[in-house]
């Protein structure tokens, strides 16, 4: 605050900081958050503080190391944007792997500030600051006073070289040069620029080990530049998830209009719910009452949240309070909250309705949409008279605009999830990309042709992108291709096939020779393990979904859930792909198949009745009888699994306040036996009938079972841990071999998909 340090102070502090960095680097540690606030001046010398964002870059453990299965990438891993902006190197902003030269750059920025009295890089906005850093010191105006002596100037310039090959190779080299410079000067006590008294001892500013600091808020909430101002460069960032949660299988997200707040659909400890994250602090908060919530959208002031759950439209204050139901029935498909307090949403998959955010009766919004055409993602325009929405029919999705006064609908372009930016651009998703095109809000017409501005967006039916009023685009990146693997009981994995894809929910045939698996949440494939061939059972459109395969007892057919043009069903198809799928049960409430009874007659499944919780039902195809509920309580029951002898039913319930695995006798459904003890999902019986497996976070657990007479069970025992896809916690994400000695699982890509993508200053001319 008083100006530059005296030269002797700057050199002495610089030498000690460089020495501390050298010791950290020699231990394989990159600090990644060096800044003045993390340097403490004590009576015994300089202390380098706060290694909360540090990254270990020492050599990886041997493949046979006993702790390999338990290692995981955390929020200080590669590709994460971590640190304090004015001191971050260009490669750190790009999310590149941790490297000691990142700390060398930060050291140069700190040393510059010590000897000049101002920061090396600054800007009128956070975006322009990032642009200045990316250009480097060569493109920066010279400081008010030249850095003297010239050797010190060269030290700083080499630290702040954008070209990492020109940067100092080690902090030890810097310390040696600064030590030589200090000893060679006759009067090092002179100030470098200006003058100041010797400083008093400083108290440290300890910045928490957060991966986002307060600068993020101003980064996204910034004034729109004037048309005559030079456009700032496009900036791409990543925001890692919190340490304890992961994305849901088909995650939806919403961003507040000012870009300060994110709400997204995630999974924590096997429970799917909505999470809130303020971008100016590091805390991620699970929102109570939003379990199994989806398609969130925020109020214009960002203080309240609306979402869909159990077939109802609900709202809750983000400051806390009860969850309020605004509408019930066959409700879903997304919505939006207008500035005048009206909420527009979808009912019966093709009817737009309006309701006040304060409650009351809803009204129908008549649109000229064909009865068989689905609608979704409604967005009420600022004029309060017209609505943008997605309509789909025969496998095609289109962005359309409809008049509330006349009901007239005009198709604008192919795509879905329409959103508007403050500079009058229509954004939407098409072919795993966010596209943009100019939009005339008065004539309700496009200006120009759409062009892709963000590639690699997760392309599923949910809302995987949103845009703030300031124009920041948030999105969920595409999932990396993953491998199907065999995993033995010790956690050792081997490839089942060399073909990689976005696999999910693998299940083994009863004889263990074939694997049914979903890809992209779209289609079901069957792999022949011995021959290495595969057969495709479904060919789905962009609007549909086929997921959660389950084998019939004889291994001839595969049963799965299908969603097509808003109609949900359980279908079956021959395992060899010789015939197209046929529906065996049409049901509005998303019926998810669990397992077939050993005699092949009865299918157990769970569904989500409107306004209620998940229930377990049984159904006998061809009997003419409707499905019969067997577990329908005030809690959520799902994932039914028949034992090999057909006398017992395993399932998951949250009656204890968290998901646990239970077993009941079947068909009597007598006294239940708790199987898991600290939480569990996805129960699967060993084909031998003597064990029951389940998942607990990244752990595969096993319980020994005796089914003769009364049920007896052992304490749960850990088999192994590993980064294997948990998928949807409601449905099994693995299969068990006939001898119970190995599992077919989906091995997650090494880098994982645990981050949001963010695009700033996008431009349709890019």
XYZ file of C-alpha atoms in Angstrom:
766
model
C 0.000 0.000 0.000
C 2.964 2.322 0.621
C 4.609 1.658 -2.724
C 7.501 -0.592 -3.765
C 9.736 -2.339 -1.273
C 13.335 -1.277 -0.872
C 15.621 -3.250 -3.133
C 17.341 -5.050 -0.260
C 13.939 -6.156 1.086
C 12.743 -7.292 -2.323
C 15.904 -9.299 -2.942
C 15.931 -10.877 0.517
C 12.255 -11.848 0.425
C 12.597 -13.037 -3.158
C 15.535 -15.275 -2.297
C 13.676 -16.863 0.610
C 10.458 -17.381 -1.369
C 12.401 -18.959 -4.235
C 14.208 -21.202 -1.781
C 10.888 -22.340 -0.277
C 9.514 -23.066 -3.748
C 12.630 -25.051 -4.610
C 12.182 -27.255 -1.545
C 8.527 -27.865 -2.446
C 9.387 -28.645 -6.069
C 12.102 -31.073 -5.030
C 9.435 -32.901 -3.000
C 7.264 -33.112 -6.119
C 4.808 -30.427 -4.993
C 3.536 -27.499 -7.072
C 2.011 -24.748 -4.904
C -0.339 -23.275 -7.563
C -1.451 -20.318 -5.412
C 1.658 -18.221 -4.762
C 0.651 -14.612 -4.093
C 1.513 -11.894 -1.541
C -1.288 -13.019 0.780
C 0.316 -16.458 1.079
C 3.729 -15.103 2.107
C 4.127 -14.479 5.859
C 6.950 -12.315 7.140
C 8.043 -13.616 10.534
C 10.953 -12.774 12.807
C 12.673 -15.982 11.714
C 12.199 -15.225 8.014
C 9.749 -15.694 5.160
C 7.160 -18.465 5.428
C 5.313 -19.745 2.377
C 1.751 -20.626 3.421
C -1.447 -22.274 2.221
C -0.691 -25.372 0.196
C -4.424 -26.058 -0.023
C -4.347 -25.973 -3.830
C -1.004 -27.723 -4.138
C -0.645 -30.625 -6.537
C 1.612 -33.638 -6.074
C 3.448 -34.252 -9.332
C 5.786 -36.929 -8.055
C 5.963 -40.201 -9.933
C 2.812 -42.293 -9.875
C 2.708 -45.428 -7.714
C 3.464 -48.788 -9.229
C 0.495 -50.564 -10.765
C 0.677 -53.204 -8.060
C 0.595 -50.679 -5.235
C -1.961 -51.675 -2.648
C -3.621 -48.272 -2.578
C -4.101 -47.856 -6.330
C -7.822 -48.814 -6.247
C -8.473 -46.179 -3.577
C -6.732 -43.303 -5.346
C -8.983 -40.804 -7.003
C -8.655 -37.497 -8.759
C -9.714 -34.676 -6.494
C -10.572 -31.081 -6.986
C -6.896 -30.103 -7.174
C -6.267 -32.491 -10.073
C -5.304 -31.793 -13.619
C -7.591 -29.719 -15.845
C -8.948 -27.789 -12.847
C -8.748 -23.988 -12.957
C -7.323 -23.213 -9.528
C -5.441 -20.300 -8.030
C -5.719 -16.525 -7.715
C -6.251 -14.822 -11.036
C -3.614 -12.011 -11.109
C -0.846 -14.526 -10.357
C -1.971 -17.433 -12.537
C 0.150 -18.466 -15.506
C -1.353 -18.793 -19.011
C -1.139 -22.597 -18.895
C -2.834 -22.602 -15.487
C -5.747 -20.627 -16.951
C -5.981 -23.236 -19.695
C -6.329 -25.991 -17.106
C -3.125 -27.762 -18.062
C -1.365 -30.275 -15.822
C 0.473 -28.930 -12.792
C 4.068 -27.959 -13.516
C 6.704 -26.156 -11.358
C 6.949 -23.470 -14.023
C 3.465 -22.329 -12.987
C 4.986 -21.322 -9.642
C 7.905 -19.634 -11.430
C 5.411 -17.416 -13.261
C 3.590 -16.574 -10.008
C 6.945 -15.810 -8.352
C 7.744 -13.381 -11.168
C 4.393 -11.642 -10.644
C 5.033 -11.337 -6.904
C 8.604 -10.088 -7.397
C 7.381 -7.541 -9.963
C 4.844 -6.262 -7.443
C 7.490 -5.984 -4.742
C 9.886 -3.897 -6.816
C 7.407 -1.814 -8.847
C 4.596 -1.334 -6.343
C 1.791 -2.448 -8.665
C 0.672 -5.717 -10.181
C 2.305 -7.070 -13.301
C -1.087 -7.702 -14.885
C -4.349 -5.867 -14.425
C -7.440 -4.980 -16.404
C -10.694 -3.087 -16.352
C -12.529 -6.399 -16.055
C -11.561 -9.890 -15.039
C -11.898 -11.001 -18.654
C -9.459 -8.299 -19.823
C -7.110 -9.326 -16.998
C -7.114 -12.889 -18.313
C -6.456 -11.558 -21.804
C -3.487 -9.528 -20.496
C -2.023 -12.597 -18.811
C -2.409 -14.653 -21.975
C -0.504 -11.984 -23.930
C 2.295 -11.853 -21.363
C 4.689 -9.190 -20.165
C 6.005 -8.361 -23.638
C 2.619 -6.897 -24.538
C 2.272 -4.923 -21.317
C 3.058 -1.190 -21.054
C 6.357 -0.485 -19.302
C 6.100 0.329 -15.584
C 6.242 3.952 -14.488
C 9.839 3.485 -13.378
C 12.238 1.097 -15.059
C 13.179 -1.992 -13.072
C 16.799 -1.532 -12.043
C 19.340 -3.026 -12.160
C 18.910 -4.587 -15.644
C 19.704 -8.059 -14.328
C 16.704 -7.895 -11.980
C 14.551 -6.823 -14.901
C 15.773 -9.859 -16.873
C 15.023 -12.200 -13.944
C 11.437 -10.960 -13.795
C 10.903 -11.035 -17.564
C 12.137 -14.629 -17.779
C 9.789 -15.623 -14.965
C 6.863 -14.041 -16.826
C 7.593 -15.487 -20.248
C 4.484 -16.909 -21.949
C 6.796 -19.445 -23.597
C 7.431 -21.945 -20.818
C 10.677 -23.049 -22.497
C 12.120 -19.548 -22.004
C 11.042 -19.435 -18.360
C 13.489 -20.234 -15.562
C 13.841 -24.006 -15.281
C 13.897 -24.026 -11.474
C 13.309 -21.831 -8.456
C 16.811 -22.742 -7.269
C 18.305 -20.968 -10.302
C 16.318 -17.840 -9.452
C 17.480 -17.911 -5.836
C 21.122 -18.223 -6.958
C 20.854 -15.270 -9.364
C 19.117 -13.059 -6.801
C 21.743 -13.986 -4.173
C 24.553 -13.069 -6.582
C 22.799 -9.805 -7.420
C 22.423 -8.891 -3.743
C 26.080 -9.607 -2.943
C 27.353 -7.710 -5.991
C 25.561 -4.442 -5.199
C 27.273 -1.816 -3.059
C 24.082 -0.273 -1.681
C 21.190 -2.653 -2.045
C 19.125 -0.673 0.467
C 18.073 1.847 -2.182
C 14.435 1.642 -3.306
C 13.790 0.383 -6.808
C 10.964 2.806 -7.557
C 9.828 5.529 -5.167
C 10.746 5.217 -1.488
C 9.336 3.739 1.656
C 10.269 2.988 5.206
C 11.071 -0.508 6.312
C 7.704 -2.274 6.680
C 6.339 -3.526 9.945
C 5.775 -7.250 10.206
C 2.727 -8.216 8.182
C -0.140 -10.408 9.206
C -0.945 -13.084 6.664
C -4.064 -13.197 4.573
C -4.840 -16.889 4.580
C -6.937 -17.761 1.570
C -8.888 -20.994 1.969
C -8.151 -24.007 -0.208
C -11.017 -23.220 -2.524
C -10.960 -23.874 -6.201
C -12.955 -20.709 -6.950
C -12.347 -17.371 -5.276
C -14.285 -14.141 -5.228
C -12.964 -13.060 -8.595
C -15.255 -15.540 -10.304
C -18.327 -13.487 -9.518
C -17.008 -10.384 -11.209
C -15.685 -12.537 -14.031
C -19.214 -13.517 -15.036
C -21.084 -10.401 -13.901
C -19.422 -7.672 -15.867
C -20.721 -4.779 -17.957
C -21.277 -5.386 -21.634
C -18.573 -3.589 -23.625
C -19.641 -0.738 -25.873
C -19.964 -1.542 -29.595
C -16.917 0.584 -30.346
C -14.696 -1.090 -27.743
C -12.331 -3.790 -28.978
C -13.839 -7.202 -28.284
C -12.074 -9.175 -25.606
C -10.833 -12.605 -26.642
C -12.888 -15.744 -26.201
C -12.028 -17.464 -22.912
C -12.671 -21.098 -22.042
C -12.547 -22.246 -18.421
C -13.404 -25.307 -16.364
C -15.097 -25.379 -12.970
C -14.591 -28.661 -11.099
C -17.368 -30.183 -9.064
C -17.129 -30.426 -5.307
C -15.180 -33.226 -3.703
C -18.189 -35.258 -2.582
C -20.629 -35.277 -5.463
C -20.776 -36.296 -9.091
C -23.070 -35.466 -11.968
C -26.297 -37.380 -12.326
C -26.443 -39.692 -15.322
C -28.363 -37.147 -17.379
C -27.580 -33.935 -15.493
C -29.570 -30.746 -15.866
C -28.312 -27.350 -14.758
C -29.425 -23.744 -14.404
C -27.460 -20.527 -13.973
C -28.786 -17.323 -12.443
C -29.195 -14.291 -14.677
C -26.180 -12.559 -13.104
C -24.006 -15.655 -13.510
C -23.186 -15.889 -9.803
C -25.112 -19.039 -8.967
C -25.297 -22.547 -10.376
C -27.877 -25.207 -9.569
C -27.369 -28.675 -10.980
C -28.528 -32.251 -10.690
C -25.937 -34.404 -8.956
C -25.387 -37.518 -6.876
C -23.894 -37.621 -3.394
C -23.531 -40.868 -1.474
C -25.842 -42.555 -3.956
C -28.620 -39.976 -3.531
C -29.711 -37.937 -6.548
C -30.673 -34.360 -5.708
C -30.104 -30.734 -6.638
C -27.016 -28.833 -5.525
C -26.443 -25.107 -5.204
C -23.115 -23.480 -5.796
C -22.307 -19.787 -5.462
C -19.420 -18.930 -7.721
C -17.870 -16.406 -5.346
C -17.381 -18.998 -2.594
C -16.241 -22.591 -2.649
C -19.097 -24.264 -0.780
C -21.412 -26.693 -2.570
C -24.761 -27.103 -0.803
C -27.215 -29.974 -1.236
C -30.719 -28.476 -1.293
C -33.054 -30.221 1.191
C -36.300 -31.445 -0.288
C -34.945 -31.696 -3.835
C -34.183 -35.423 -3.799
C -34.796 -36.889 -7.254
C -35.317 -33.352 -8.517
C -34.607 -32.461 -12.127
C -34.801 -29.652 -14.710
C -34.150 -26.778 -12.261
C -34.686 -23.140 -13.189
C -34.162 -20.016 -11.098
C -36.270 -16.979 -10.332
C -35.132 -13.752 -12.013
C -33.630 -12.467 -8.750
C -31.790 -15.771 -8.174
C -33.294 -16.210 -4.696
C -35.713 -19.060 -5.407
C -35.606 -22.288 -7.352
C -38.262 -24.179 -9.275
C -37.830 -27.828 -10.254
C -39.684 -31.027 -11.065
C -39.940 -34.028 -8.755
C -42.340 -36.957 -8.438
C -44.467 -35.646 -11.285
C -44.918 -32.204 -9.696
C -43.644 -28.665 -10.196
C -42.161 -27.378 -6.952
C -40.347 -24.314 -5.662
C -38.092 -23.570 -2.703
C -36.272 -20.532 -1.386
C -32.507 -20.834 -1.621
C -32.259 -19.165 1.777
C -34.088 -22.107 3.317
C -37.692 -22.970 3.947
C -40.279 -25.538 2.956
C -40.688 -26.963 -0.523
C -43.961 -25.754 -2.042
C -45.849 -27.664 -4.745
C -47.164 -25.382 -7.486
C -48.655 -27.991 -9.830
C -49.154 -31.766 -9.858
C -50.037 -34.397 -12.397
C -48.132 -35.402 -15.494
C -45.817 -32.433 -15.138
C -42.279 -32.104 -16.493
C -40.267 -31.132 -19.542
C -38.653 -27.971 -18.219
C -39.883 -24.477 -17.496
C -38.957 -20.834 -17.018
C -39.694 -18.121 -14.462
C -40.608 -14.718 -15.902
C -39.904 -11.321 -14.344
C -43.628 -10.771 -13.663
C -43.781 -13.904 -11.481
C -45.387 -16.235 -13.996
C -43.984 -19.716 -14.551
C -44.525 -21.590 -17.807
C -44.107 -25.383 -17.809
C -45.173 -28.542 -19.644
C -47.960 -30.949 -18.735
C -48.970 -34.173 -20.456
C -45.817 -33.801 -22.593
C -47.502 -31.560 -25.185
C -49.449 -28.925 -23.270
C -47.974 -25.624 -22.114
C -49.386 -24.245 -18.879
C -48.903 -21.098 -16.808
C -48.964 -20.718 -13.027
C -48.097 -17.921 -10.635
C -44.913 -18.425 -8.605
C -46.929 -17.432 -5.533
C -49.350 -20.305 -6.097
C -52.901 -20.690 -7.289
C -54.600 -22.429 -10.202
C -52.768 -22.965 -13.470
C -54.068 -22.045 -16.906
C -53.550 -23.691 -20.268
C -51.558 -21.922 -22.984
C -53.035 -22.937 -26.305
C -50.535 -23.583 -29.069
C -51.074 -25.087 -32.517
C -49.032 -28.191 -31.755
C -50.073 -31.580 -33.123
C -51.384 -34.004 -30.522
C -48.569 -36.500 -31.138
C -45.877 -33.804 -30.902
C -43.959 -33.372 -27.636
C -42.991 -29.950 -26.309
C -40.301 -29.039 -23.785
C -38.024 -26.253 -22.511
C -40.524 -23.350 -22.653
C -39.059 -19.843 -22.320
C -41.401 -16.862 -21.924
C -40.055 -13.852 -23.836
C -39.726 -10.416 -22.259
C -42.790 -9.173 -24.123
C -44.882 -11.609 -22.074
C -46.787 -12.600 -25.202
C -44.628 -15.202 -26.926
C -42.922 -18.415 -25.875
C -39.844 -20.141 -27.241
C -39.920 -23.918 -26.838
C -38.717 -27.241 -28.211
C -41.099 -29.395 -30.198
C -40.322 -32.919 -31.377
C -42.005 -35.380 -33.655
C -40.845 -38.453 -35.559
C -37.348 -38.215 -34.190
C -36.886 -34.540 -35.079
C -36.525 -31.685 -32.605
C -37.130 -28.080 -33.528
C -36.874 -24.741 -31.806
C -40.161 -22.947 -32.271
C -41.842 -19.747 -31.126
C -45.540 -19.527 -30.361
C -47.956 -16.670 -29.784
C -49.989 -16.837 -26.570
C -52.636 -14.643 -28.183
C -53.250 -16.571 -31.408
C -51.661 -19.962 -30.760
C -49.695 -19.652 -33.999
C -46.414 -21.603 -33.944
C -43.437 -20.810 -36.146
C -40.464 -23.167 -36.490
C -37.130 -21.333 -36.254
C -34.483 -24.046 -36.589
C -33.695 -27.647 -35.748
C -32.408 -28.156 -32.189
C -33.613 -27.951 -28.607
C -33.245 -26.064 -25.308
C -33.701 -22.475 -26.592
C -32.097 -19.731 -24.523
C -31.564 -16.020 -25.155
C -28.508 -13.906 -24.409
C -28.574 -10.216 -23.519
C -27.194 -9.268 -26.927
C -30.165 -10.788 -28.775
C -28.768 -14.159 -29.733
C -30.752 -17.363 -29.675
C -28.734 -20.286 -28.317
C -29.731 -23.941 -28.542
C -28.304 -27.478 -28.584
C -27.845 -29.544 -31.719
C -25.514 -32.492 -32.397
C -23.554 -32.217 -29.111
C -22.887 -28.496 -29.618
C -24.328 -25.166 -28.531
C -25.287 -23.075 -31.553
C -25.988 -19.350 -31.732
C -27.831 -17.132 -34.168
C -29.095 -13.565 -34.107
C -32.727 -13.208 -33.043
C -35.114 -10.346 -33.781
C -37.374 -10.334 -30.713
C -39.892 -7.987 -32.354
C -40.342 -9.850 -35.622
C -39.621 -13.222 -33.976
C -37.206 -14.085 -36.765
C -33.641 -15.306 -37.010
C -30.928 -12.972 -38.262
C -28.391 -14.960 -40.232
C -27.551 -18.652 -40.085
C -26.833 -20.579 -36.859
C -23.217 -21.523 -36.197
C -21.745 -23.772 -33.478
C -19.946 -21.861 -30.730
C -19.375 -24.614 -28.136
C -18.547 -28.180 -29.129
C -18.418 -31.240 -26.916
C -21.633 -30.640 -24.955
C -23.249 -33.661 -23.329
C -26.118 -34.399 -25.706
C -28.926 -36.039 -23.749
C -32.549 -35.109 -23.295
C -31.926 -32.998 -20.172
C -30.867 -29.349 -19.992
C -27.090 -29.661 -20.038
C -26.358 -25.993 -20.779
C -27.543 -22.542 -19.744
C -26.513 -18.935 -20.330
C -26.407 -15.990 -17.923
C -27.665 -12.518 -18.797
C -24.053 -11.375 -19.159
C -23.489 -14.058 -21.795
C -21.431 -16.633 -19.903
C -22.283 -20.118 -21.185
C -22.182 -22.982 -18.681
C -22.396 -26.557 -19.928
C -21.734 -30.178 -19.022
C -18.982 -31.579 -21.272
C -19.479 -34.752 -23.240
C -18.664 -37.884 -21.365
C -15.347 -39.424 -22.288
C -15.480 -42.822 -23.906
C -15.250 -45.569 -21.327
C -14.247 -49.210 -21.282
C -16.165 -52.384 -20.477
C -14.038 -54.425 -18.081
C -13.991 -57.566 -16.013
C -13.176 -56.908 -12.354
C -12.261 -59.744 -10.012
C -13.016 -59.845 -6.302
C -9.648 -58.246 -5.502
C -10.361 -55.268 -7.763
C -8.061 -56.267 -10.642
C -9.528 -55.269 -14.000
C -9.060 -56.562 -17.533
C -10.655 -55.340 -20.746
C -13.769 -57.184 -21.851
C -13.601 -55.540 -25.282
C -11.249 -53.058 -26.883
C -14.211 -51.057 -28.190
C -14.803 -47.926 -26.127
C -17.999 -45.936 -25.953
C -20.213 -44.099 -23.493
C -21.366 -47.311 -21.883
C -23.749 -47.655 -18.968
C -25.731 -50.257 -16.981
C -23.954 -53.445 -18.168
C -25.733 -56.719 -17.309
C -24.534 -60.293 -17.861
C -26.675 -62.986 -19.448
C -27.545 -65.928 -17.150
C -24.869 -68.109 -18.768
C -22.258 -65.326 -18.594
C -21.462 -65.359 -22.332
C -23.072 -62.052 -23.330
C -23.311 -58.526 -21.949
C -26.250 -56.183 -22.540
C -25.233 -52.539 -22.207
C -26.603 -49.114 -23.064
C -24.678 -46.464 -25.011
C -25.219 -42.706 -24.722
C -28.507 -43.403 -22.893
C -29.804 -43.994 -26.413
C -29.405 -47.587 -27.529
C -28.993 -51.141 -26.212
C -26.224 -53.405 -27.532
C -25.348 -57.022 -26.750
C -21.702 -58.131 -26.717
C -20.771 -61.763 -27.299
C -17.879 -62.188 -24.851
C -16.355 -65.264 -26.481
C -16.675 -64.216 -30.140
C -15.990 -60.521 -29.600
C -18.980 -59.531 -31.741
C -21.878 -57.270 -30.848
C -25.502 -56.875 -31.922
C -27.546 -53.687 -31.811
C -31.020 -54.098 -30.359
C -32.343 -50.550 -30.807
C -31.960 -47.653 -33.211
C -33.144 -44.579 -31.398
C -33.757 -41.032 -32.499
C -32.260 -37.996 -30.861
C -35.431 -37.484 -28.826
C -35.619 -40.981 -27.393
C -33.884 -43.093 -24.815
C -33.306 -46.822 -24.239
C -31.707 -47.749 -20.941
C -31.492 -50.204 -18.017
C -31.310 -53.604 -19.730
C -32.336 -56.770 -17.850
C -32.129 -60.370 -19.114
C -34.978 -62.830 -19.135
C -34.282 -66.013 -17.194
C -33.663 -68.115 -20.323
C -31.216 -65.583 -21.777
C -33.144 -65.243 -25.029
C -34.576 -61.762 -24.550
C -33.440 -58.426 -23.162
C -35.901 -56.181 -21.345
C -35.298 -52.439 -21.036
C -36.888 -49.057 -20.448
C -37.776 -46.959 -23.493
C -38.780 -43.324 -23.729
C -39.856 -42.272 -27.208
C -41.658 -39.043 -28.101
C -42.736 -38.622 -24.494
C -44.180 -42.145 -24.175
C -42.530 -44.404 -21.590
C -42.636 -48.184 -21.783
C -40.930 -51.434 -20.886
C -39.859 -53.245 -24.040
C -38.245 -56.563 -24.921
C -36.119 -57.581 -27.898
C -34.396 -60.809 -28.974
C -30.811 -60.818 -27.699
C -29.478 -61.491 -31.206
C -31.142 -58.363 -32.632
C -33.152 -60.412 -35.118
C -36.433 -58.598 -34.364
C -37.265 -54.999 -33.408
C -38.237 -54.265 -29.797
C -41.833 -54.739 -28.721
C -43.465 -52.965 -25.763
C -44.837 -55.249 -23.066
C -46.007 -52.454 -20.740
C -46.999 -48.868 -21.529
C -47.031 -46.747 -18.420
C -46.836 -43.002 -17.829
C -44.716 -43.150 -14.708
C -41.343 -44.202 -16.121
C -41.424 -47.955 -15.342
C -37.838 -49.146 -14.800
C -37.326 -52.934 -15.095
C -35.621 -54.642 -12.187
C -35.479 -58.407 -12.674
C -37.450 -61.424 -13.880
C -38.521 -64.197 -11.563
C -36.679 -67.530 -12.105
C -39.774 -69.065 -13.740
C -39.739 -66.284 -16.339
C -43.353 -65.245 -15.693
C -43.112 -62.198 -13.438
C -41.244 -58.939 -13.959
C -40.484 -56.755 -10.929
C -40.032 -53.066 -11.675
C -40.265 -49.687 -9.990
C -41.920 -46.528 -11.218
C -42.557 -42.957 -10.153
C -46.267 -42.254 -9.722
C -47.414 -38.655 -10.177
C -47.113 -36.737 -6.927
C -45.702 -39.711 -5.038
C -42.570 -41.717 -4.276
C -41.002 -44.592 -6.150
C -42.898 -47.863 -5.699
C -42.133 -51.488 -6.559
C -44.640 -53.433 -8.662
C -44.866 -56.844 -10.328
C -46.313 -57.575 -13.741
C -47.140 -60.791 -15.591
C -47.035 -60.082 -19.357
C -49.845 -61.722 -21.297
C -52.007 -62.290 -18.230
C -54.306 -59.389 -18.956
C -53.836 -58.198 -15.371
C -52.486 -54.706 -14.644
C -49.271 -54.326 -12.614
C -49.718 -54.925 -8.906
C -47.899 -52.784 -6.305
C -46.090 -54.859 -3.703
C -44.110 -52.094 -1.953
C -45.864 -48.725 -2.010
C -45.106 -46.628 1.053
C -44.392 -43.026 1.991
C -40.740 -43.732 1.120
C -38.857 -44.479 -2.093
C -38.469 -48.191 -2.912
C -36.721 -49.321 -6.081
C -34.169 -51.665 -7.679
C -36.097 -54.926 -7.057
C -34.034 -58.098 -7.565
C -35.363 -61.672 -7.280
C -33.116 -64.226 -5.597
C -32.074 -67.187 -7.802
C -34.590 -69.450 -6.032
C -37.372 -66.868 -6.364
C -38.153 -66.875 -2.625
C -36.644 -63.512 -1.757
C -36.707 -59.967 -3.112
C -33.850 -57.537 -2.550
C -34.540 -53.835 -2.979
C -33.471 -50.327 -1.906
C -35.444 -48.023 0.380
C -34.734 -44.635 1.957
C -37.033 -45.240 4.939
C -34.101 -44.791 7.362
C -33.283 -41.382 5.936
C -30.711 -42.735 3.487
C -30.622 -45.478 0.894
C -30.130 -48.969 2.325
C -30.474 -52.460 0.876
C -33.173 -54.757 2.310
C -34.465 -58.279 1.630
C -38.015 -59.567 2.090
C -39.608 -62.962 1.503
C -41.546 -63.289 -1.741
C -44.425 -63.400 -2.464
C -45.500 -62.966 1.145
C -43.284 -59.916 1.772
C -42.914 -60.634 5.471
C -40.429 -59.129 7.874
C -37.638 -57.263 6.127
C -33.944 -57.836 6.783
C -31.518 -54.927 6.556
C -28.505 -55.937 4.464
C -26.372 -52.785 4.207
C -25.335 -50.880 7.313
C -23.841 -47.570 6.168
C -25.783 -46.950 2.976
C -26.129 -49.005 -0.166
C -27.696 -49.113 -3.624
C -27.920 -51.438 -6.633
C -28.357 -54.901 -5.081
C -27.477 -57.848 -7.344
C -27.660 -61.515 -6.287
C -24.858 -63.940 -6.962
C -26.249 -66.531 -9.412
C -25.280 -69.152 -6.811
C -27.715 -67.565 -4.363
C -25.211 -67.494 -1.506
C -24.223 -63.828 -1.705
C -25.761 -60.429 -2.285
C -23.657 -57.601 -3.741
C -24.326 -53.870 -3.610
C -22.564 -50.550 -4.244
C -21.622 -47.975 -1.626
C -20.080 -44.955 -3.340
C -16.958 -46.336 -5.074
C -16.991 -49.541 -3.026
C -18.277 -52.973 -4.065
C -19.715 -54.671 -0.979
C -20.736 -58.276 -0.396
C -22.939 -60.005 2.194
C -23.042 -63.769 2.656
C -26.631 -65.078 2.525
C -28.293 -68.307 3.661
C -31.753 -68.669 2.106
C -32.700 -72.159 3.316
C -35.432 -71.697 5.908
C -35.130 -68.292 7.557
C -32.909 -65.734 5.880
C -29.497 -65.313 7.493
C -26.973 -62.666 6.467
C -23.423 -61.779 7.463
C -21.959 -58.344 8.089
C -21.169 -56.428 4.890
C -17.604 -56.851 3.675
C -15.616 -54.682 1.293
C -14.476 -56.431 -1.883
C -12.783 -53.531 -3.688
C -12.966 -49.862 -4.566
C -12.420 -48.215 -7.915
C -13.526 -45.578 -10.389
C -16.272 -47.611 -11.977
C -19.388 -45.921 -13.263
C -22.108 -45.753 -10.637
C -24.594 -44.620 -13.247
C -28.054 -43.981 -11.896
C -28.143 -45.171 -8.272
C -31.671 -46.486 -8.861
C -30.497 -49.138 -11.310
C -27.660 -51.720 -11.242
C -24.505 -50.575 -13.041
C -22.772 -53.972 -13.085
C -23.338 -57.676 -13.681
C -22.102 -60.775 -11.824
C -20.584 -63.859 -13.479
C -22.313 -67.250 -12.988
C -19.658 -68.345 -10.460
C -19.817 -65.052 -8.577
C -16.063 -64.497 -8.969
C -15.996 -61.479 -11.258
C -18.050 -58.515 -12.345
C -18.649 -56.725 -15.611
C -18.388 -52.973 -15.024
C -17.795 -49.704 -16.842
C -14.409 -48.203 -16.099
C -14.544 -44.432 -16.071
C -12.161 -42.473 -18.259
C -9.021 -41.444 -16.426
C -9.790 -37.747 -16.625
C -13.452 -38.253 -15.732
C -16.196 -35.704 -16.328
C -16.358 -33.857 -13.035
C -16.378 -30.283 -14.227
C -18.483 -27.626 -15.859
C -17.311 -25.955 -19.027
C -17.555 -22.179 -19.195
C -17.256 -19.966 -22.276
C -16.816 -16.207 -21.978
C -16.798 -13.603 -24.740
C -18.102 -16.068 -27.310
C -18.669 -14.482 -30.659
C -20.638 -15.822 -33.603
C -17.770 -14.717 -35.812
C -15.319 -17.028 -33.987
